[in-house]
Amino acid sequence: MPTTSLRGRKVAFLATDGVEQSELTGPWKALQAAGAELELLSIKPGTIQMVQHDDKGDTFPVDKLVADASSADYAALVLPGGVANPDRLRQDKHAVQFAREFVAGDKLVAAICHGPWLLVEADAVRGRTMTSWPSLQTDIRNAGGTWVDREVQRDEKLITSRKPSDVPAFVRAITEALANGGREDAKLDRMVEQTFPASDPLPGPSTIGGEGASRTSEQREAAK
């Protein structure tokens, strides 16, 4: 388990039915133990059905629909694998846009196994070096990425791993990046306060655009 404190860091996990259980629960338990605030976002309410390879696993409660979430509220996005899970997610415009906003906003994204499929759909792998379950390597290359066969690969704020046995290394990379990101964010906040007047808001996810663009907290409140 990681010993680094991640208190104050809010992390979104995005998954649906067919997610590989160890790739969701392994990072979830480790980040939770480190003090991070976690939310499971999905394309359906209630619970999602996890799998253990080809067998049915446990269920996991959904905290919020991805259509109602804003990327601005989170420090990082975790995309677990499982074959059916990302295949369903990449057919949902809100899930695709949510992932796109994280990459466009230069936020931490961590995807394992088949999880990078959603990033391919979001056109977010171009020019990036990454790994995945081997069957995705052609998709990644066709989308403009470079595929490597490694336990964990970090390309700036994109972290990827190949399979369930890589989860420990995957978790270590996420924890380290989140901890370092917290220090970088604090430094950036001080610089922004000195550079921009309070009346000049910085760009949010709504400025990125794209079909299914997430709404700001103010926009969601106004829609109620």
PDB file of N, CA and C in Angstrom, residues 98-190:
ATOM      1  N   PHE A  98     -15.520  13.412 -21.573  1.00  0.00           N
ATOM      2  CA  PHE A  98     -14.923  13.539 -20.243  1.00  0.00           C
ATOM      3  C   PHE A  98     -13.438  13.183 -20.303  1.00  0.00           C
ATOM      4  N   ALA A  99     -13.116  12.082 -20.968  1.00  0.00           N
ATOM      5  CA  ALA A  99     -11.722  11.680 -21.111  1.00  0.00           C
ATOM      6  C   ALA A  99     -10.947  12.696 -21.939  1.00  0.00           C
ATOM      7  N   ARG A 100     -11.569  13.190 -22.991  1.00  0.00           N
ATOM      8  CA  ARG A 100     -10.919  14.177 -23.872  1.00  0.00           C
ATOM      9  C   ARG A 100     -10.551  15.442 -23.090  1.00  0.00           C
ATOM     10  N   GLU A 101     -11.436  15.878 -22.204  1.00  0.00           N
ATOM     11  CA  GLU A 101     -11.188  17.103 -21.436  1.00  0.00           C
ATOM     12  C   GLU A 101     -10.008  16.952 -20.484  1.00  0.00           C
ATOM     13  N   PHE A 102      -9.820  15.756 -19.917  1.00  0.00           N
ATOM     14  CA  PHE A 102      -8.681  15.545 -19.024  1.00  0.00           C
ATOM     15  C   PHE A 102      -7.371  15.702 -19.784  1.00  0.00           C
ATOM     16  N   VAL A 103      -7.288  15.083 -20.956  1.00  0.00           N
ATOM     17  CA  VAL A 103      -6.062  15.165 -21.742  1.00  0.00           C
ATOM     18  C   VAL A 103      -5.848  16.591 -22.244  1.00  0.00           C
ATOM     19  N   ALA A 104      -6.903  17.215 -22.757  1.00  0.00           N
ATOM     20  CA  ALA A 104      -6.789  18.586 -23.262  1.00  0.00           C
ATOM     21  C   ALA A 104      -6.440  19.564 -22.150  1.00  0.00           C
ATOM     22  N   GLY A 105      -6.889  19.272 -20.931  1.00  0.00           N
ATOM     23  CA  GLY A 105      -6.608  20.136 -19.794  1.00  0.00           C
ATOM     24  C   GLY A 105      -5.304  19.825 -19.097  1.00  0.00           C
ATOM     25  N   ASP A 106      -4.506  18.900 -19.668  1.00  0.00           N
ATOM     26  CA  ASP A 106      -3.204  18.517 -19.106  1.00  0.00           C
ATOM     27  C   ASP A 106      -3.346  18.025 -17.670  1.00  0.00           C
ATOM     28  N   LYS A 107      -4.354  17.165 -17.459  1.00  0.00           N
ATOM     29  CA  LYS A 107      -4.560  16.544 -16.151  1.00  0.00           C
ATOM     30  C   LYS A 107      -4.110  15.093 -16.196  1.00  0.00           C
ATOM     31  N   LEU A 108      -3.849  14.534 -15.025  1.00  0.00           N
ATOM     32  CA  LEU A 108      -3.378  13.166 -14.934  1.00  0.00           C
ATOM     33  C   LEU A 108      -4.452  12.176 -15.391  1.00  0.00           C
ATOM     34  N   VAL A 109      -4.078  11.289 -16.314  1.00  0.00           N
ATOM     35  CA  VAL A 109      -4.950  10.211 -16.783  1.00  0.00           C
ATOM     36  C   VAL A 109      -4.179   8.908 -16.669  1.00  0.00           C
ATOM     37  N   ALA A 110      -4.789   7.901 -16.040  1.00  0.00           N
ATOM     38  CA  ALA A 110      -4.161   6.595 -15.879  1.00  0.00           C
ATOM     39  C   ALA A 110      -5.098   5.526 -16.429  1.00  0.00           C
ATOM     40  N   ALA A 111      -4.626   4.757 -17.401  1.00  0.00           N
ATOM     41  CA  ALA A 111      -5.455   3.736 -18.042  1.00  0.00           C
ATOM     42  C   ALA A 111      -4.708   2.411 -18.084  1.00  0.00           C
ATOM     43  N   ILE A 112      -5.423   1.329 -17.828  1.00  0.00           N
ATOM     44  CA  ILE A 112      -4.790   0.019 -17.783  1.00  0.00           C
ATOM     45  C   ILE A 112      -5.540  -0.974 -18.660  1.00  0.00           C
ATOM     46  N   CYS A 113      -4.786  -1.902 -19.249  1.00  0.00           N
ATOM     47  CA  CYS A 113      -5.339  -3.015 -20.011  1.00  0.00           C
ATOM     48  C   CYS A 113      -6.094  -2.524 -21.256  1.00  0.00           C
ATOM     49  N   HIS A 114      -7.426  -2.733 -21.304  1.00  0.00           N
ATOM     50  CA  HIS A 114      -8.228  -2.240 -22.427  1.00  0.00           C
ATOM     51  C   HIS A 114      -8.720  -0.804 -22.207  1.00  0.00           C
ATOM     52  N   GLY A 115      -8.409  -0.213 -21.046  1.00  0.00           N
ATOM     53  CA  GLY A 115      -8.851   1.142 -20.736  1.00  0.00           C
ATOM     54  C   GLY A 115      -8.480   2.185 -21.777  1.00  0.00           C
ATOM     55  N   PRO A 116      -7.283   2.094 -22.408  1.00  0.00           N
ATOM     56  CA  PRO A 116      -6.904   3.101 -23.408  1.00  0.00           C
ATOM     57  C   PRO A 116      -7.813   3.158 -24.630  1.00  0.00           C
ATOM     58  N   TRP A 117      -8.684   2.169 -24.822  1.00  0.00           N
ATOM     59  CA  TRP A 117      -9.633   2.237 -25.927  1.00  0.00           C
ATOM     60  C   TRP A 117     -10.430   3.537 -25.910  1.00  0.00           C
ATOM     61  N   LEU A 118     -10.823   3.980 -24.702  1.00  0.00           N
ATOM     62  CA  LEU A 118     -11.586   5.222 -24.588  1.00  0.00           C
ATOM     63  C   LEU A 118     -10.748   6.414 -25.036  1.00  0.00           C
ATOM     64  N   LEU A 119      -9.453   6.398 -24.752  1.00  0.00           N
ATOM     65  CA  LEU A 119      -8.569   7.482 -25.166  1.00  0.00           C
ATOM     66  C   LEU A 119      -8.383   7.492 -26.677  1.00  0.00           C
ATOM     67  N   VAL A 120      -8.361   6.304 -27.271  1.00  0.00           N
ATOM     68  CA  VAL A 120      -8.289   6.227 -28.734  1.00  0.00           C
ATOM     69  C   VAL A 120      -9.528   6.871 -29.343  1.00  0.00           C
ATOM     70  N   GLU A 121     -10.695   6.540 -28.792  1.00  0.00           N
ATOM     71  CA  GLU A 121     -11.954   7.103 -29.292  1.00  0.00           C
ATOM     72  C   GLU A 121     -11.982   8.621 -29.132  1.00  0.00           C
ATOM     73  N   ALA A 122     -11.354   9.111 -28.076  1.00  0.00           N
ATOM     74  CA  ALA A 122     -11.326  10.552 -27.794  1.00  0.00           C
ATOM     75  C   ALA A 122     -10.243  11.280 -28.591  1.00  0.00           C
ATOM     76  N   ASP A 123      -9.522  10.558 -29.451  1.00  0.00           N
ATOM     77  CA  ASP A 123      -8.416  11.131 -30.223  1.00  0.00           C
ATOM     78  C   ASP A 123      -7.411  11.791 -29.287  1.00  0.00           C
ATOM     79  N   ALA A 124      -7.050  11.050 -28.232  1.00  0.00           N
ATOM     80  CA  ALA A 124      -6.188  11.613 -27.195  1.00  0.00           C
ATOM     81  C   ALA A 124      -4.860  10.881 -27.065  1.00  0.00           C
ATOM     82  N   VAL A 125      -4.498  10.041 -28.039  1.00  0.00           N
ATOM     83  CA  VAL A 125      -3.242   9.309 -27.938  1.00  0.00           C
ATOM     84  C   VAL A 125      -2.225   9.733 -28.987  1.00  0.00           C
ATOM     85  N   ARG A 126      -2.609  10.647 -29.848  1.00  0.00           N
ATOM     86  CA  ARG A 126      -1.716  11.082 -30.923  1.00  0.00           C
ATOM     87  C   ARG A 126      -0.432  11.689 -30.352  1.00  0.00           C
ATOM     88  N   GLY A 127       0.715  11.142 -30.788  1.00  0.00           N
ATOM     89  CA  GLY A 127       1.993  11.658 -30.337  1.00  0.00           C
ATOM     90  C   GLY A 127       2.430  11.157 -28.975  1.00  0.00           C
ATOM     91  N   ARG A 128       1.645  10.272 -28.345  1.00  0.00           N
ATOM     92  CA  ARG A 128       1.961   9.779 -27.005  1.00  0.00           C
ATOM     93  C   ARG A 128       2.560   8.376 -27.076  1.00  0.00           C
ATOM     94  N   THR A 129       3.424   8.064 -26.122  1.00  0.00           N
ATOM     95  CA  THR A 129       3.978   6.715 -25.975  1.00  0.00           C
ATOM     96  C   THR A 129       3.268   6.041 -24.821  1.00  0.00           C
ATOM     97  N   MET A 130       2.719   4.851 -25.063  1.00  0.00           N
ATOM     98  CA  MET A 130       1.881   4.205 -24.064  1.00  0.00           C
ATOM     99  C   MET A 130       1.898   2.693 -24.231  1.00  0.00           C
ATOM    100  N   THR A 131       1.353   2.006 -23.238  1.00  0.00           N
ATOM    101  CA  THR A 131       1.192   0.570 -23.301  1.00  0.00           C
ATOM    102  C   THR A 131      -0.266   0.222 -23.051  1.00  0.00           C
ATOM    103  N   SER A 132      -0.600  -1.056 -23.165  1.00  0.00           N
ATOM    104  CA  SER A 132      -1.987  -1.516 -23.009  1.00  0.00           C
ATOM    105  C   SER A 132      -1.982  -3.030 -23.105  1.00  0.00           C
ATOM    106  N   TRP A 133      -3.172  -3.630 -23.048  1.00  0.00           N
ATOM    107  CA  TRP A 133      -3.296  -5.032 -23.415  1.00  0.00           C
ATOM    108  C   TRP A 133      -2.821  -5.152 -24.871  1.00  0.00           C
ATOM    109  N   PRO A 134      -2.036  -6.180 -25.207  1.00  0.00           N
ATOM    110  CA  PRO A 134      -1.417  -6.249 -26.541  1.00  0.00           C
ATOM    111  C   PRO A 134      -2.374  -6.112 -27.724  1.00  0.00           C
ATOM    112  N   SER A 135      -3.615  -6.545 -27.581  1.00  0.00           N
ATOM    113  CA  SER A 135      -4.539  -6.496 -28.718  1.00  0.00           C
ATOM    114  C   SER A 135      -4.906  -5.075 -29.127  1.00  0.00           C
ATOM    115  N   LEU A 136      -4.577  -4.073 -28.286  1.00  0.00           N
ATOM    116  CA  LEU A 136      -4.894  -2.684 -28.617  1.00  0.00           C
ATOM    117  C   LEU A 136      -3.769  -1.978 -29.364  1.00  0.00           C
ATOM    118  N   GLN A 137      -2.626  -2.640 -29.527  1.00  0.00           N
ATOM    119  CA  GLN A 137      -1.468  -1.929 -30.059  1.00  0.00           C
ATOM    120  C   GLN A 137      -1.700  -1.377 -31.462  1.00  0.00           C
ATOM    121  N   THR A 138      -2.421  -2.105 -32.312  1.00  0.00           N
ATOM    122  CA  THR A 138      -2.692  -1.599 -33.659  1.00  0.00           C
ATOM    123  C   THR A 138      -3.622  -0.398 -33.611  1.00  0.00           C
ATOM    124  N   ASP A 139      -4.645  -0.439 -32.732  1.00  0.00           N
ATOM    125  CA  ASP A 139      -5.551   0.701 -32.579  1.00  0.00           C
ATOM    126  C   ASP A 139      -4.792   1.941 -32.135  1.00  0.00           C
ATOM    127  N   ILE A 140      -3.874   1.764 -31.194  1.00  0.00           N
ATOM    128  CA  ILE A 140      -3.101   2.892 -30.678  1.00  0.00           C
ATOM    129  C   ILE A 140      -2.193   3.468 -31.768  1.00  0.00           C
ATOM    130  N   ARG A 141      -1.541   2.597 -32.500  1.00  0.00           N
ATOM    131  CA  ARG A 141      -0.666   3.072 -33.579  1.00  0.00           C
ATOM    132  C   ARG A 141      -1.466   3.775 -34.671  1.00  0.00           C
ATOM    133  N   ASN A 142      -2.624   3.192 -35.022  1.00  0.00           N
ATOM    134  CA  ASN A 142      -3.461   3.825 -36.051  1.00  0.00           C
ATOM    135  C   ASN A 142      -3.985   5.186 -35.605  1.00  0.00           C
ATOM    136  N   ALA A 143      -4.088   5.383 -34.281  1.00  0.00           N
ATOM    137  CA  ALA A 143      -4.559   6.656 -33.742  1.00  0.00           C
ATOM    138  C   ALA A 143      -3.421   7.644 -33.537  1.00  0.00           C
ATOM    139  N   GLY A 144      -2.207   7.268 -33.961  1.00  0.00           N
ATOM    140  CA  GLY A 144      -1.086   8.200 -33.886  1.00  0.00           C
ATOM    141  C   GLY A 144      -0.191   8.047 -32.686  1.00  0.00           C
ATOM    142  N   GLY A 145      -0.427   7.003 -31.857  1.00  0.00           N
ATOM    143  CA  GLY A 145       0.406   6.786 -30.689  1.00  0.00           C
ATOM    144  C   GLY A 145       1.527   5.801 -30.946  1.00  0.00           C
ATOM    145  N   THR A 146       2.449   5.697 -30.018  1.00  0.00           N
ATOM    146  CA  THR A 146       3.533   4.721 -30.059  1.00  0.00           C
ATOM    147  C   THR A 146       3.293   3.706 -28.955  1.00  0.00           C
ATOM    148  N   TRP A 147       3.244   2.414 -29.306  1.00  0.00           N
ATOM    149  CA  TRP A 147       2.945   1.364 -28.332  1.00  0.00           C
ATOM    150  C   TRP A 147       4.226   0.688 -27.876  1.00  0.00           C
ATOM    151  N   VAL A 148       4.352   0.472 -26.567  1.00  0.00           N
ATOM    152  CA  VAL A 148       5.492  -0.238 -25.994  1.00  0.00           C
ATOM    153  C   VAL A 148       4.984  -1.329 -25.057  1.00  0.00           C
ATOM    154  N   ASP A 149       5.777  -2.361 -24.874  1.00  0.00           N
ATOM    155  CA  ASP A 149       5.411  -3.481 -24.007  1.00  0.00           C
ATOM    156  C   ASP A 149       6.141  -3.326 -22.678  1.00  0.00           C
ATOM    157  N   ARG A 150       5.521  -2.598 -21.739  1.00  0.00           N
ATOM    158  CA  ARG A 150       6.135  -2.331 -20.440  1.00  0.00           C
ATOM    159  C   ARG A 150       5.104  -2.449 -19.329  1.00  0.00           C
ATOM    160  N   GLU A 151       5.585  -2.761 -18.135  1.00  0.00           N
ATOM    161  CA  GLU A 151       4.721  -2.900 -16.965  1.00  0.00           C
ATOM    162  C   GLU A 151       3.958  -1.609 -16.703  1.00  0.00           C
ATOM    163  N   VAL A 152       4.649  -0.513 -16.808  1.00  0.00           N
ATOM    164  CA  VAL A 152       4.022   0.798 -16.674  1.00  0.00           C
ATOM    165  C   VAL A 152       4.785   1.774 -17.559  1.00  0.00           C
ATOM    166  N   GLN A 153       4.054   2.629 -18.241  1.00  0.00           N
ATOM    167  CA  GLN A 153       4.652   3.640 -19.108  1.00  0.00           C
ATOM    168  C   GLN A 153       4.070   4.992 -18.743  1.00  0.00           C
ATOM    169  N   ARG A 154       4.952   5.961 -18.504  1.00  0.00           N
ATOM    170  CA  ARG A 154       4.484   7.310 -18.217  1.00  0.00           C
ATOM    171  C   ARG A 154       4.969   8.253 -19.308  1.00  0.00           C
ATOM    172  N   ASP A 155       4.044   8.966 -19.905  1.00  0.00           N
ATOM    173  CA  ASP A 155       4.333   9.981 -20.914  1.00  0.00           C
ATOM    174  C   ASP A 155       3.688  11.266 -20.414  1.00  0.00           C
ATOM    175  N   GLU A 156       4.514  12.128 -19.808  1.00  0.00           N
ATOM    176  CA  GLU A 156       4.020  13.339 -19.164  1.00  0.00           C
ATOM    177  C   GLU A 156       2.921  12.960 -18.158  1.00  0.00           C
ATOM    178  N   LYS A 157       1.670  13.393 -18.374  1.00  0.00           N
ATOM    179  CA  LYS A 157       0.619  13.098 -17.395  1.00  0.00           C
ATOM    180  C   LYS A 157      -0.276  11.931 -17.818  1.00  0.00           C
ATOM    181  N   LEU A 158       0.221  11.105 -18.719  1.00  0.00           N
ATOM    182  CA  LEU A 158      -0.497   9.900 -19.127  1.00  0.00           C
ATOM    183  C   LEU A 158       0.253   8.676 -18.610  1.00  0.00           C
ATOM    184  N   ILE A 159      -0.429   7.868 -17.790  1.00  0.00           N
ATOM    185  CA  ILE A 159       0.144   6.645 -17.219  1.00  0.00           C
ATOM    186  C   ILE A 159      -0.644   5.457 -17.761  1.00  0.00           C
ATOM    187  N   THR A 160       0.061   4.453 -18.279  1.00  0.00           N
ATOM    188  CA  THR A 160      -0.615   3.273 -18.804  1.00  0.00           C
ATOM    189  C   THR A 160       0.089   1.998 -18.343  1.00  0.00           C
ATOM    190  N   SER A 161      -0.701   0.933 -18.208  1.00  0.00           N
ATOM    191  CA  SER A 161      -0.177  -0.393 -17.878  1.00  0.00           C
ATOM    192  C   SER A 161      -0.912  -1.437 -18.707  1.00  0.00           C
ATOM    193  N   ARG A 162      -0.413  -2.696 -18.680  1.00  0.00           N
ATOM    194  CA  ARG A 162      -0.873  -3.706 -19.621  1.00  0.00           C
ATOM    195  C   ARG A 162      -1.979  -4.624 -19.132  1.00  0.00           C
ATOM    196  N   LYS A 163      -1.946  -5.015 -17.835  1.00  0.00           N
ATOM    197  CA  LYS A 163      -2.790  -6.132 -17.391  1.00  0.00           C
ATOM    198  C   LYS A 163      -2.916  -6.145 -15.868  1.00  0.00           C
ATOM    199  N   PRO A 164      -3.786  -7.029 -15.329  1.00  0.00           N
ATOM    200  CA  PRO A 164      -3.996  -7.060 -13.873  1.00  0.00           C
ATOM    201  C   PRO A 164      -2.723  -7.238 -13.056  1.00  0.00           C
ATOM    202  N   SER A 165      -1.774  -8.036 -13.524  1.00  0.00           N
ATOM    203  CA  SER A 165      -0.556  -8.246 -12.739  1.00  0.00           C
ATOM    204  C   SER A 165       0.314  -6.985 -12.657  1.00  0.00           C
ATOM    205  N   ASP A 166       0.008  -5.987 -13.495  1.00  0.00           N
ATOM    206  CA  ASP A 166       0.742  -4.715 -13.457  1.00  0.00           C
ATOM    207  C   ASP A 166       0.149  -3.722 -12.457  1.00  0.00           C
ATOM    208  N   VAL A 167      -0.960  -4.086 -11.819  1.00  0.00           N
ATOM    209  CA  VAL A 167      -1.664  -3.140 -10.935  1.00  0.00           C
ATOM    210  C   VAL A 167      -0.748  -2.532  -9.872  1.00  0.00           C
ATOM    211  N   PRO A 168       0.103  -3.301  -9.173  1.00  0.00           N
ATOM    212  CA  PRO A 168       0.967  -2.660  -8.156  1.00  0.00           C
ATOM    213  C   PRO A 168       1.845  -1.545  -8.726  1.00  0.00           C
ATOM    214  N   ALA A 169       2.459  -1.785  -9.887  1.00  0.00           N
ATOM    215  CA  ALA A 169       3.296  -0.752 -10.510  1.00  0.00           C
ATOM    216  C   ALA A 169       2.439   0.410 -10.992  1.00  0.00           C
ATOM    217  N   PHE A 170       1.264   0.108 -11.492  1.00  0.00           N
ATOM    218  CA  PHE A 170       0.305   1.117 -11.949  1.00  0.00           C
ATOM    219  C   PHE A 170      -0.070   2.041 -10.797  1.00  0.00           C
ATOM    220  N   VAL A 171      -0.367   1.449  -9.644  1.00  0.00           N
ATOM    221  CA  VAL A 171      -0.747   2.220  -8.456  1.00  0.00           C
ATOM    222  C   VAL A 171       0.402   3.098  -7.978  1.00  0.00           C
ATOM    223  N   ARG A 172       1.601   2.551  -7.959  1.00  0.00           N
ATOM    224  CA  ARG A 172       2.762   3.343  -7.523  1.00  0.00           C
ATOM    225  C   ARG A 172       2.952   4.557  -8.419  1.00  0.00           C
ATOM    226  N   ALA A 173       2.796   4.372  -9.720  1.00  0.00           N
ATOM    227  CA  ALA A 173       2.974   5.489 -10.651  1.00  0.00           C
ATOM    228  C   ALA A 173       1.903   6.553 -10.452  1.00  0.00           C
ATOM    229  N   ILE A 174       0.656   6.134 -10.245  1.00  0.00           N
ATOM    230  CA  ILE A 174      -0.435   7.089 -10.014  1.00  0.00           C
ATOM    231  C   ILE A 174      -0.202   7.868  -8.727  1.00  0.00           C
ATOM    232  N   THR A 175       0.153   7.144  -7.664  1.00  0.00           N
ATOM    233  CA  THR A 175       0.360   7.777  -6.359  1.00  0.00           C
ATOM    234  C   THR A 175       1.480   8.812  -6.412  1.00  0.00           C
ATOM    235  N   GLU A 176       2.580   8.439  -7.042  1.00  0.00           N
ATOM    236  CA  GLU A 176       3.708   9.367  -7.164  1.00  0.00           C
ATOM    237  C   GLU A 176       3.323  10.599  -7.973  1.00  0.00           C
ATOM    238  N   ALA A 177       2.598  10.377  -9.088  1.00  0.00           N
ATOM    239  CA  ALA A 177       2.212  11.498  -9.939  1.00  0.00           C
ATOM    240  C   ALA A 177       1.231  12.425  -9.228  1.00  0.00           C
ATOM    241  N   LEU A 178       0.294  11.855  -8.485  1.00  0.00           N
ATOM    242  CA  LEU A 178      -0.672  12.677  -7.751  1.00  0.00           C
ATOM    243  C   LEU A 178       0.012  13.473  -6.648  1.00  0.00           C
ATOM    244  N   ALA A 179       0.930  12.848  -5.946  1.00  0.00           N
ATOM    245  CA  ALA A 179       1.638  13.539  -4.872  1.00  0.00           C
ATOM    246  C   ALA A 179       2.476  14.683  -5.436  1.00  0.00           C
ATOM    247  N   ASN A 180       3.199  14.416  -6.513  1.00  0.00           N
ATOM    248  CA  ASN A 180       4.001  15.467  -7.145  1.00  0.00           C
ATOM    249  C   ASN A 180       3.123  16.549  -7.747  1.00  0.00           C
ATOM    250  N   GLY A 181       1.980  16.121  -8.321  1.00  0.00           N
ATOM    251  CA  GLY A 181       1.055  17.077  -8.908  1.00  0.00           C
ATOM    252  C   GLY A 181       0.482  18.024  -7.883  1.00  0.00           C
ATOM    253  N   GLY A 182       0.264  17.538  -6.665  1.00  0.00           N
ATOM    254  CA  GLY A 182      -0.246  18.403  -5.612  1.00  0.00           C
ATOM    255  C   GLY A 182       0.727  19.518  -5.285  1.00  0.00           C
ATOM    256  N   ARG A 183       2.003  19.180  -5.247  1.00  0.00           N
ATOM    257  CA  ARG A 183       3.015  20.205  -4.982  1.00  0.00           C
ATOM    258  C   ARG A 183       3.115  21.184  -6.140  1.00  0.00           C
ATOM    259  N   GLU A 184       3.017  20.641  -7.384  1.00  0.00           N
ATOM    260  CA  GLU A 184       3.078  21.517  -8.561  1.00  0.00           C
ATOM    261  C   GLU A 184       1.868  22.442  -8.624  1.00  0.00           C
ATOM    262  N   ASP A 185       0.676  21.904  -8.271  1.00  0.00           N
ATOM    263  CA  ASP A 185      -0.542  22.713  -8.297  1.00  0.00           C
ATOM    264  C   ASP A 185      -0.465  23.859  -7.294  1.00  0.00           C
ATOM    265  N   ALA A 186       0.081  23.560  -6.107  1.00  0.00           N
ATOM    266  CA  ALA A 186       0.192  24.602  -5.089  1.00  0.00           C
ATOM    267  C   ALA A 186       1.111  25.720  -5.568  1.00  0.00           C
ATOM    268  N   LYS A 187       2.203  25.350  -6.211  1.00  0.00           N
ATOM    269  CA  LYS A 187       3.129  26.346  -6.755  1.00  0.00           C
ATOM    270  C   LYS A 187       2.457  27.158  -7.856  1.00  0.00           C
ATOM    271  N   LEU A 188       1.701  26.459  -8.738  1.00  0.00           N
ATOM    272  CA  LEU A 188       1.010  27.138  -9.832  1.00  0.00           C
ATOM    273  C   LEU A 188      -0.044  28.099  -9.296  1.00  0.00           C
ATOM    274  N   ASP A 189      -0.782  27.675  -8.258  1.00  0.00           N
ATOM    275  CA  ASP A 189      -1.811  28.541  -7.679  1.00  0.00           C
ATOM    276  C   ASP A 189      -1.200  29.848  -7.177  1.00  0.00           C
ATOM    277  N   ARG A 190      -0.039  29.747  -6.549  1.00  0.00           N
ATOM    278  CA  ARG A 190       0.618  30.955  -6.047  1.00  0.00           C
ATOM    279  C   ARG A 190       1.029  31.870  -7.201  1.00  0.00           C
TER     280      ARG A 190
END
